[in-house]
Amino acid sequence: MNICILDGYTLNPSDLSWEGIKALGNCDIHDRTKPEEIAERAANAEIILTNKVVLDARQIEQLPKLKYIGVLATGYNVVDLEAARKRGITVTNIPAYSTMSVAQMVFAHLLNVTHHVAHYAEEVGKGAWENCSDFCFYDTPLIELAGKTMGIVGLGNTGMATAKIALAFGMKVIAKTSKSAVQLPEGITPATLDTVLAEADVISLNCPLTESTKGIINRQTIEKMKPSAILINTGRGPLVNENDLAEALDSGRIAAFCADVLSTEPPSPENPLLKARNCYLTPHIAWATLEARKRLMKIAADNIKEFIEGKPLTNKIV
C-alpha cells in the first residue's frame, strides 16, 4: 500500500516515531501540504492521512488510486464524505484520544483565572513579593471552586471527564445533555441550556459543532449569564460569536473567557478576542500532550491495519 501523510507536523514535530505506520506500506510523509500540492503528492496514494488539509470533491476526483482516508483528528469536516462515499473510499477518524488532555486544559484555564497563576508568577519575577511589606502578595480577587456551579454544554467523552474533575473540586455540576438523569453519574444534573446559562458560575463548551450549536454563545445567550460567569471553550471556535463575546468582555458583562479554539486558526490579527478584556487564549494545544499524540499515532496505525486486513473498522465514518 502507498501511504501519503499530507500534514504530519502537528502530530509529530519529531518527538514521535512513524514506524508503526511505515511498517504498513510505502510511506511518503509531508509536514505540510498546500491545496495545489495534493494531486501531485498523493497521485499514487491508496491511503491518505490528513489532519487539517481539506479533501473536497475536486481533490478526491483527482486521486483515482485512493481507497482510504484517515483523518488524524476527531473532527472529519475536512473530508467531503459524499464524494468519498460515491467513490467507495473508506474514511476513518480518531475519537476520544485526547479526552483527558482536553479536560485538563479546561481546568488549566479555570485555575489560571481563579488564582491568576500566570500573573503572580510574572509579578514575583518582577520583584513584587520580595518588596512586599507582608508575608504574601496579592492584588486580585482569588476564587475558590468548591461550592461553585459548573455548567457543561455537551456531555460526551470530554464533557463527562470535565464534569468528574469538577466534582472532585467540590463543584456542583449541571449539564445540557440529551442524557436523562438516570443515565448520569451521581452528582451530575441534567438541565436546559437556559438553566446552565443562568445558574453556572463556570460554563464549559464541550459540544460538537453543528448547525444548531454554531454561534450558541451570542449576545442573547450572554445576557442570560451571571456577570461573574467564566466561559471556557475547548470545543470548536464557531460555537462562539466572537464579536458579541468581545463586546461582552469589554463591557464587563461577563467576567472572563478562556479558549483553546477560535473560528479561524491561526486567527486573523483583526479577531476581536485577541485584545478583549479578561480573555485568555491558548493556540489549540489541548489535544497535543505527548500522551494524547502517542495514542493518536497508535490508533491511526491500527485503523490502517484493520483496513488492509479487511477487518471491521472500529472508527469508520464512510
mmCIF file of C-alpha atoms in Angstrom:
data_model
loop_
_atom_site.group_PDB
_atom_site.id
_atom_site.type_symbol
_atom_site.label_atom_id
_atom_site.label_comp_id
_atom_site.label_asym_id
_atom_site.label_seq_id
_atom_site.Cartn_x
_atom_site.Cartn_y
_atom_site.Cartn_z
ATOM 1 C CA MET A 1 0.000 0.000 0.000
ATOM 2 C CA ASN A 2 1.178 3.515 -0.836
ATOM 3 C CA ILE A 3 0.545 5.851 2.102
ATOM 4 C CA CYS A 4 0.728 9.646 1.898
ATOM 5 C CA ILE A 5 0.660 11.776 5.041
ATOM 6 C CA LEU A 6 -0.255 15.298 3.990
ATOM 7 C CA ASP A 7 0.306 17.302 7.188
ATOM 8 C CA GLY A 8 2.135 15.272 9.786
ATOM 9 C CA TYR A 9 3.991 18.021 11.643
ATOM 10 C CA THR A 10 1.422 18.897 14.303
ATOM 11 C CA LEU A 11 1.038 15.226 15.241
ATOM 12 C CA ASN A 12 4.747 14.524 15.111
ATOM 13 C CA PRO A 13 7.101 17.512 15.198
ATOM 14 C CA SER A 14 9.907 14.920 15.634
ATOM 15 C CA ASP A 15 9.291 13.591 19.141
ATOM 16 C CA LEU A 16 7.333 10.510 18.000
ATOM 17 C CA SER A 17 8.041 7.698 15.554
ATOM 18 C CA TRP A 18 6.235 6.995 12.293
ATOM 19 C CA GLU A 19 7.487 3.393 12.318
ATOM 20 C CA GLY A 20 4.109 1.882 13.170
ATOM 21 C CA ILE A 21 2.611 3.416 10.020
ATOM 22 C CA LYS A 22 5.716 2.938 7.882
ATOM 23 C CA ALA A 23 5.506 -0.794 8.586
ATOM 24 C CA LEU A 24 2.146 -0.909 6.785
ATOM 25 C CA GLY A 25 3.284 0.348 3.375
ATOM 26 C CA ASN A 26 5.386 2.726 1.328
ATOM 27 C CA CYS A 27 5.090 5.915 3.344
ATOM 28 C CA ASP A 28 5.505 9.452 1.987
ATOM 29 C CA ILE A 29 5.438 11.981 4.835
ATOM 30 C CA HIS A 30 4.968 15.735 4.450
ATOM 31 C CA ASP A 31 4.983 18.242 7.299
ATOM 32 C CA ARG A 32 2.501 20.467 5.468
ATOM 33 C CA THR A 33 0.723 20.379 2.115
ATOM 34 C CA LYS A 34 -0.903 23.239 0.203
ATOM 35 C CA PRO A 35 -4.154 22.514 -1.659
ATOM 36 C CA GLU A 36 -2.438 22.836 -5.035
ATOM 37 C CA GLU A 37 0.172 20.242 -3.992
ATOM 38 C CA ILE A 38 -2.250 17.445 -3.097
ATOM 39 C CA ALA A 39 -2.780 15.996 -6.585
ATOM 40 C CA GLU A 40 0.944 15.607 -7.259
ATOM 41 C CA ARG A 41 1.999 14.418 -3.818
ATOM 42 C CA ALA A 42 -0.811 11.893 -3.468
ATOM 43 C CA ALA A 43 -1.041 10.801 -7.125
ATOM 44 C CA ASN A 44 -0.063 7.204 -6.307
ATOM 45 C CA ALA A 45 -1.536 7.066 -2.833
ATOM 46 C CA GLU A 46 -4.036 4.380 -1.940
ATOM 47 C CA ILE A 47 -4.110 5.659 1.624
ATOM 48 C CA ILE A 48 -4.056 9.324 2.661
ATOM 49 C CA LEU A 49 -3.707 10.629 6.195
ATOM 50 C CA THR A 50 -4.768 14.217 6.829
ATOM 51 C CA ASN A 51 -5.334 16.397 9.842
ATOM 52 C CA LYS A 52 -6.394 19.805 8.551
ATOM 53 C CA VAL A 53 -5.672 19.545 4.800
ATOM 54 C CA VAL A 54 -9.075 19.606 3.122
ATOM 55 C CA LEU A 55 -10.014 16.808 0.736
ATOM 56 C CA ASP A 56 -13.036 18.146 -1.120
ATOM 57 C CA ALA A 57 -14.842 16.576 -4.070
ATOM 58 C CA ARG A 58 -12.443 18.110 -6.595
ATOM 59 C CA GLN A 59 -9.368 16.885 -4.757
ATOM 60 C CA ILE A 60 -10.814 13.389 -4.358
ATOM 61 C CA GLU A 61 -11.692 13.250 -8.055
ATOM 62 C CA GLN A 62 -8.032 13.887 -8.920
ATOM 63 C CA LEU A 63 -6.859 10.848 -6.943
ATOM 64 C CA PRO A 64 -8.016 7.744 -8.872
ATOM 65 C CA LYS A 65 -5.980 5.274 -6.781
ATOM 66 C CA LEU A 66 -7.309 6.482 -3.454
ATOM 67 C CA LYS A 67 -9.078 3.836 -1.337
ATOM 68 C CA TYR A 68 -8.812 5.118 2.217
ATOM 69 C CA ILE A 69 -8.703 8.487 4.012
ATOM 70 C CA GLY A 70 -7.615 8.536 7.634
ATOM 71 C CA VAL A 71 -8.345 11.760 9.491
ATOM 72 C CA LEU A 72 -5.736 12.351 12.192
ATOM 73 C CA ALA A 73 -8.277 14.025 14.461
ATOM 74 C CA THR A 74 -11.748 13.618 15.910
ATOM 75 C CA GLY A 75 -13.456 16.092 13.583
ATOM 76 C CA TYR A 76 -13.804 14.911 9.985
ATOM 77 C CA ASN A 77 -15.309 18.006 8.354
ATOM 78 C CA VAL A 78 -12.116 18.288 6.256
ATOM 79 C CA VAL A 79 -13.337 15.433 4.049
ATOM 80 C CA ASP A 80 -16.218 15.571 1.566
ATOM 81 C CA LEU A 81 -17.937 12.439 2.821
ATOM 82 C CA GLU A 82 -20.436 12.264 -0.020
ATOM 83 C CA ALA A 83 -17.664 12.394 -2.627
ATOM 84 C CA ALA A 84 -15.806 9.657 -0.731
ATOM 85 C CA ARG A 85 -18.956 7.553 -0.493
ATOM 86 C CA LYS A 86 -19.595 7.795 -4.235
ATOM 87 C CA ARG A 87 -16.073 6.552 -4.903
ATOM 88 C CA GLY A 88 -16.289 3.777 -2.321
ATOM 89 C CA ILE A 89 -13.446 5.365 -0.337
ATOM 90 C CA THR A 90 -13.299 4.418 3.325
ATOM 91 C CA VAL A 91 -12.972 7.310 5.792
ATOM 92 C CA THR A 92 -11.962 6.925 9.441
ATOM 93 C CA ASN A 93 -11.321 9.347 12.270
ATOM 94 C CA ILE A 94 -9.783 9.093 15.744
ATOM 95 C CA PRO A 95 -12.263 9.921 18.509
ATOM 96 C CA ALA A 96 -11.568 10.161 22.232
ATOM 97 C CA TYR A 97 -7.770 10.018 22.028
ATOM 98 C CA SER A 98 -7.366 13.364 23.825
ATOM 99 C CA THR A 99 -10.287 13.283 26.249
ATOM 100 C CA MET A 100 -8.289 13.675 29.457
ATOM 101 C CA SER A 101 -5.846 16.162 27.931
ATOM 102 C CA VAL A 102 -8.670 18.470 26.823
ATOM 103 C CA ALA A 103 -10.465 18.179 30.159
ATOM 104 C CA GLN A 104 -7.156 19.026 31.823
ATOM 105 C CA MET A 105 -6.914 22.170 29.688
ATOM 106 C CA VAL A 106 -10.376 23.266 30.844
ATOM 107 C CA PHE A 107 -9.055 23.349 34.384
ATOM 108 C CA ALA A 108 -5.683 24.775 33.434
ATOM 109 C CA HIS A 109 -7.580 27.794 32.123
ATOM 110 C CA LEU A 110 -10.012 27.861 35.015
ATOM 111 C CA LEU A 111 -7.315 27.702 37.674
ATOM 112 C CA ASN A 112 -5.383 30.435 35.914
ATOM 113 C CA VAL A 113 -8.448 32.692 36.045
ATOM 114 C CA THR A 114 -9.396 31.900 39.626
ATOM 115 C CA HIS A 115 -5.861 32.063 41.054
ATOM 116 C CA HIS A 116 -4.179 34.214 38.371
ATOM 117 C CA VAL A 117 -1.212 31.862 38.304
ATOM 118 C CA ALA A 118 0.493 33.415 35.275
ATOM 119 C CA HIS A 119 0.002 36.919 36.684
ATOM 120 C CA TYR A 120 1.547 36.105 40.049
ATOM 121 C CA ALA A 121 4.444 34.160 38.566
ATOM 122 C CA GLU A 122 5.208 37.228 36.450
ATOM 123 C CA GLU A 123 4.858 39.596 39.425
ATOM 124 C CA VAL A 124 7.217 37.502 41.536
ATOM 125 C CA GLY A 125 9.727 37.663 38.692
ATOM 126 C CA LYS A 126 9.423 41.446 38.742
ATOM 127 C CA GLY A 127 10.182 41.584 42.465
ATOM 128 C CA ALA A 128 6.672 42.270 43.775
ATOM 129 C CA TRP A 129 6.869 39.623 46.514
ATOM 130 C CA GLU A 130 10.383 40.371 47.732
ATOM 131 C CA ASN A 131 9.460 44.043 48.010
ATOM 132 C CA CYS A 132 6.156 43.363 49.764
ATOM 133 C CA SER A 133 5.590 44.519 53.364
ATOM 134 C CA ASP A 134 3.609 41.360 54.164
ATOM 135 C CA PHE A 135 4.377 37.640 54.031
ATOM 136 C CA CYS A 136 2.121 37.312 50.967
ATOM 137 C CA PHE A 137 1.384 39.490 47.974
ATOM 138 C CA TYR A 138 -1.897 39.599 46.095
ATOM 139 C CA ASP A 139 -3.575 42.334 44.134
ATOM 140 C CA THR A 140 -6.514 40.463 42.562
ATOM 141 C CA PRO A 141 -9.544 38.623 43.920
ATOM 142 C CA LEU A 142 -8.878 34.899 44.435
ATOM 143 C CA ILE A 143 -11.721 32.428 43.924
ATOM 144 C CA GLU A 144 -12.318 29.002 45.457
ATOM 145 C CA LEU A 145 -14.072 26.487 43.189
ATOM 146 C CA ALA A 146 -15.666 24.363 45.901
ATOM 147 C CA GLY A 147 -19.372 25.140 46.090
ATOM 148 C CA LYS A 148 -19.466 26.892 42.715
ATOM 149 C CA THR A 149 -21.632 25.595 39.876
ATOM 150 C CA MET A 150 -20.016 24.164 36.752
ATOM 151 C CA GLY A 151 -22.339 24.182 33.740
ATOM 152 C CA ILE A 152 -21.335 21.887 30.914
ATOM 153 C CA VAL A 153 -22.769 22.157 27.416
ATOM 154 C CA GLY A 154 -22.324 18.749 25.795
ATOM 155 C CA LEU A 155 -21.729 15.658 27.907
ATOM 156 C CA GLY A 156 -19.761 13.408 25.573
ATOM 157 C CA ASN A 157 -16.376 11.946 26.473
ATOM 158 C CA THR A 158 -14.687 15.277 27.182
ATOM 159 C CA GLY A 159 -17.724 16.823 28.842
ATOM 160 C CA MET A 160 -18.045 13.839 31.162
ATOM 161 C CA ALA A 161 -14.335 13.924 32.026
ATOM 162 C CA THR A 162 -14.652 17.645 32.759
ATOM 163 C CA ALA A 163 -17.667 17.004 34.962
ATOM 164 C CA LYS A 164 -15.815 14.392 37.018
ATOM 165 C CA ILE A 165 -12.908 16.769 37.628
ATOM 166 C CA ALA A 166 -15.357 19.498 38.650
ATOM 167 C CA LEU A 167 -16.949 17.130 41.155
ATOM 168 C CA ALA A 168 -13.515 16.334 42.568
ATOM 169 C CA PHE A 169 -13.061 20.083 43.188
ATOM 170 C CA GLY A 170 -16.308 20.111 45.156
ATOM 171 C CA MET A 171 -18.310 21.885 42.468
ATOM 172 C CA LYS A 172 -21.978 21.360 41.709
ATOM 173 C CA VAL A 173 -22.361 20.134 38.121
ATOM 174 C CA ILE A 174 -25.284 20.792 35.800
ATOM 175 C CA ALA A 175 -25.203 19.827 32.140
ATOM 176 C CA LYS A 176 -27.042 20.485 28.891
ATOM 177 C CA THR A 177 -27.215 16.926 27.585
ATOM 178 C CA SER A 178 -29.514 14.522 25.793
ATOM 179 C CA LYS A 179 -28.902 12.004 28.588
ATOM 180 C CA SER A 180 -31.580 11.612 31.263
ATOM 181 C CA ALA A 181 -30.945 11.833 34.994
ATOM 182 C CA VAL A 182 -30.958 8.039 35.363
ATOM 183 C CA GLN A 183 -28.177 7.753 32.753
ATOM 184 C CA LEU A 184 -25.866 10.169 34.557
ATOM 185 C CA PRO A 185 -23.379 9.504 37.346
ATOM 186 C CA GLU A 186 -24.234 10.747 40.812
ATOM 187 C CA GLY A 187 -23.602 14.455 41.166
ATOM 188 C CA ILE A 188 -24.418 15.485 37.586
ATOM 189 C CA THR A 189 -27.832 17.042 36.997
ATOM 190 C CA PRO A 190 -29.312 17.474 33.504
ATOM 191 C CA ALA A 191 -30.532 20.984 32.745
ATOM 192 C CA THR A 192 -31.790 23.125 29.900
ATOM 193 C CA LEU A 193 -29.373 25.469 28.169
ATOM 194 C CA ASP A 194 -31.167 28.436 29.722
ATOM 195 C CA THR A 195 -30.678 26.947 33.180
ATOM 196 C CA VAL A 196 -27.000 26.311 32.561
ATOM 197 C CA LEU A 197 -26.514 29.869 31.337
ATOM 198 C CA ALA A 198 -28.403 31.406 34.257
ATOM 199 C CA GLU A 199 -27.069 29.311 37.143
ATOM 200 C CA ALA A 200 -23.498 28.360 36.262
ATOM 201 C CA ASP A 201 -20.518 30.194 37.690
ATOM 202 C CA VAL A 202 -18.353 28.430 35.112
ATOM 203 C CA ILE A 203 -19.629 27.333 31.687
ATOM 204 C CA SER A 204 -17.621 24.814 29.675
ATOM 205 C CA LEU A 205 -18.430 24.275 25.994
ATOM 206 C CA ASN A 206 -17.810 20.638 25.101
ATOM 207 C CA CYS A 207 -20.439 20.067 22.430
ATOM 208 C CA PRO A 208 -19.819 19.257 18.757
ATOM 209 C CA LEU A 209 -20.178 21.945 16.108
ATOM 210 C CA THR A 210 -23.478 21.520 14.277
ATOM 211 C CA GLU A 211 -25.979 23.828 12.627
ATOM 212 C CA SER A 212 -27.842 24.044 15.933
ATOM 213 C CA THR A 213 -24.746 24.783 18.054
ATOM 214 C CA LYS A 214 -22.975 27.217 15.744
ATOM 215 C CA GLY A 215 -22.953 30.597 17.485
ATOM 216 C CA ILE A 216 -24.655 29.145 20.568
ATOM 217 C CA ILE A 217 -22.846 31.819 22.566
ATOM 218 C CA ASN A 218 -24.088 35.157 21.272
ATOM 219 C CA ARG A 219 -25.445 38.460 22.516
ATOM 220 C CA GLN A 220 -28.772 36.928 23.544
ATOM 221 C CA THR A 221 -27.352 33.923 25.399
ATOM 222 C CA ILE A 222 -24.647 36.016 27.081
ATOM 223 C CA GLU A 223 -27.406 38.219 28.528
ATOM 224 C CA LYS A 224 -28.667 35.161 30.431
ATOM 225 C CA MET A 225 -25.307 34.572 32.178
ATOM 226 C CA LYS A 226 -24.184 35.876 35.534
ATOM 227 C CA PRO A 227 -21.903 38.942 35.314
ATOM 228 C CA SER A 228 -19.396 36.873 37.301
ATOM 229 C CA ALA A 229 -19.524 33.941 34.854
ATOM 230 C CA ILE A 230 -16.361 32.400 33.438
ATOM 231 C CA LEU A 231 -16.846 30.905 29.958
ATOM 232 C CA ILE A 232 -14.472 28.233 28.626
ATOM 233 C CA ASN A 233 -14.379 26.861 25.082
ATOM 234 C CA THR A 234 -12.248 23.831 24.285
ATOM 235 C CA GLY A 235 -14.765 22.514 21.764
ATOM 236 C CA ARG A 236 -14.906 24.331 18.442
ATOM 237 C CA GLY A 237 -14.288 28.013 17.734
ATOM 238 C CA PRO A 238 -17.535 28.723 15.857
ATOM 239 C CA LEU A 239 -19.610 27.765 18.902
ATOM 240 C CA VAL A 240 -18.979 31.390 19.863
ATOM 241 C CA ASN A 241 -19.969 34.610 18.118
ATOM 242 C CA GLU A 242 -16.622 36.288 18.635
ATOM 243 C CA ASN A 243 -17.784 39.864 18.058
ATOM 244 C CA ASP A 244 -20.640 39.537 20.556
ATOM 245 C CA LEU A 245 -18.369 37.914 23.118
ATOM 246 C CA ALA A 246 -15.632 40.534 22.759
ATOM 247 C CA GLU A 247 -18.205 43.273 23.347
ATOM 248 C CA ALA A 248 -19.484 41.462 26.444
ATOM 249 C CA LEU A 249 -15.973 41.095 27.850
ATOM 250 C CA ASP A 250 -15.014 44.708 27.201
ATOM 251 C CA SER A 251 -18.204 45.978 28.817
ATOM 252 C CA GLY A 252 -17.810 43.720 31.858
ATOM 253 C CA ARG A 253 -20.983 41.792 31.059
ATOM 254 C CA ILE A 254 -19.202 38.533 31.938
ATOM 255 C CA ALA A 255 -16.055 38.065 33.982
ATOM 256 C CA ALA A 256 -13.743 36.101 31.688
ATOM 257 C CA PHE A 257 -13.423 33.952 28.591
ATOM 258 C CA CYS A 258 -10.901 31.160 28.117
ATOM 259 C CA ALA A 259 -10.441 29.274 24.867
ATOM 260 C CA ASP A 260 -8.139 26.866 23.114
ATOM 261 C CA VAL A 261 -10.011 27.256 19.812
ATOM 262 C CA LEU A 262 -11.087 30.128 17.571
ATOM 263 C CA SER A 263 -13.313 30.350 14.497
ATOM 264 C CA THR A 264 -10.299 30.693 12.178
ATOM 265 C CA GLU A 265 -6.940 29.138 13.020
ATOM 266 C CA PRO A 266 -4.455 30.650 13.095
ATOM 267 C CA PRO A 267 -6.533 33.757 13.848
ATOM 268 C CA SER A 268 -6.660 36.921 11.843
ATOM 269 C CA PRO A 269 -4.988 39.902 13.570
ATOM 270 C CA GLU A 270 -8.441 41.517 13.422
ATOM 271 C CA ASN A 271 -10.067 38.868 15.619
ATOM 272 C CA PRO A 272 -11.645 40.970 18.406
ATOM 273 C CA LEU A 273 -10.918 38.382 21.081
ATOM 274 C CA LEU A 274 -7.163 38.861 20.722
ATOM 275 C CA LYS A 275 -7.411 42.188 22.529
ATOM 276 C CA ALA A 276 -10.573 41.733 24.563
ATOM 277 C CA ARG A 277 -10.611 42.310 28.315
ATOM 278 C CA ASN A 278 -10.071 39.232 30.511
ATOM 279 C CA CYS A 279 -9.713 36.961 27.506
ATOM 280 C CA TYR A 280 -7.247 34.087 27.848
ATOM 281 C CA LEU A 281 -6.368 32.203 24.670
ATOM 282 C CA THR A 282 -4.141 29.199 24.023
ATOM 283 C CA PRO A 283 -3.199 28.154 20.450
ATOM 284 C CA HIS A 284 -5.224 24.925 20.001
ATOM 285 C CA ILE A 285 -2.886 22.795 22.103
ATOM 286 C CA ALA A 286 -5.274 20.988 24.471
ATOM 287 C CA TRP A 287 -5.091 17.851 22.295
ATOM 288 C CA ALA A 288 -1.321 17.954 21.880
ATOM 289 C CA THR A 289 0.087 16.402 25.036
ATOM 290 C CA LEU A 290 2.727 13.771 24.321
ATOM 291 C CA GLU A 291 0.479 11.079 25.754
ATOM 292 C CA ALA A 292 -2.502 12.048 23.591
ATOM 293 C CA ARG A 293 -0.392 12.224 20.428
ATOM 294 C CA LYS A 294 1.050 8.781 21.141
ATOM 295 C CA ARG A 295 -2.490 7.416 21.404
ATOM 296 C CA LEU A 296 -3.455 9.187 18.185
ATOM 297 C CA MET A 297 -0.471 7.710 16.339
ATOM 298 C CA LYS A 298 -1.236 4.184 17.546
ATOM 299 C CA ILE A 299 -4.935 4.418 16.684
ATOM 300 C CA ALA A 300 -4.099 5.780 13.223
ATOM 301 C CA ALA A 301 -1.855 2.769 12.594
ATOM 302 C CA ASP A 302 -4.479 0.372 13.977
ATOM 303 C CA ASN A 303 -7.135 1.885 11.693
ATOM 304 C CA ILE A 304 -4.945 1.367 8.624
ATOM 305 C CA LYS A 305 -4.060 -2.177 9.665
ATOM 306 C CA GLU A 306 -7.737 -3.069 10.080
ATOM 307 C CA PHE A 307 -8.444 -1.656 6.628
ATOM 308 C CA ILE A 308 -5.591 -3.531 4.928
ATOM 309 C CA GLU A 309 -6.559 -6.797 6.632
ATOM 310 C CA GLY A 310 -10.224 -6.368 5.718
ATOM 311 C CA LYS A 311 -11.392 -6.376 9.324
ATOM 312 C CA PRO A 312 -14.402 -4.416 10.631
ATOM 313 C CA LEU A 313 -13.221 -0.845 11.082
ATOM 314 C CA THR A 314 -13.549 0.481 14.636
ATOM 315 C CA ASN A 315 -13.540 4.164 13.663
ATOM 316 C CA LYS A 316 -15.163 4.068 10.231
ATOM 317 C CA ILE A 317 -17.128 7.129 9.104
ATOM 318 C CA VAL A 318 -17.713 6.094 5.467
#
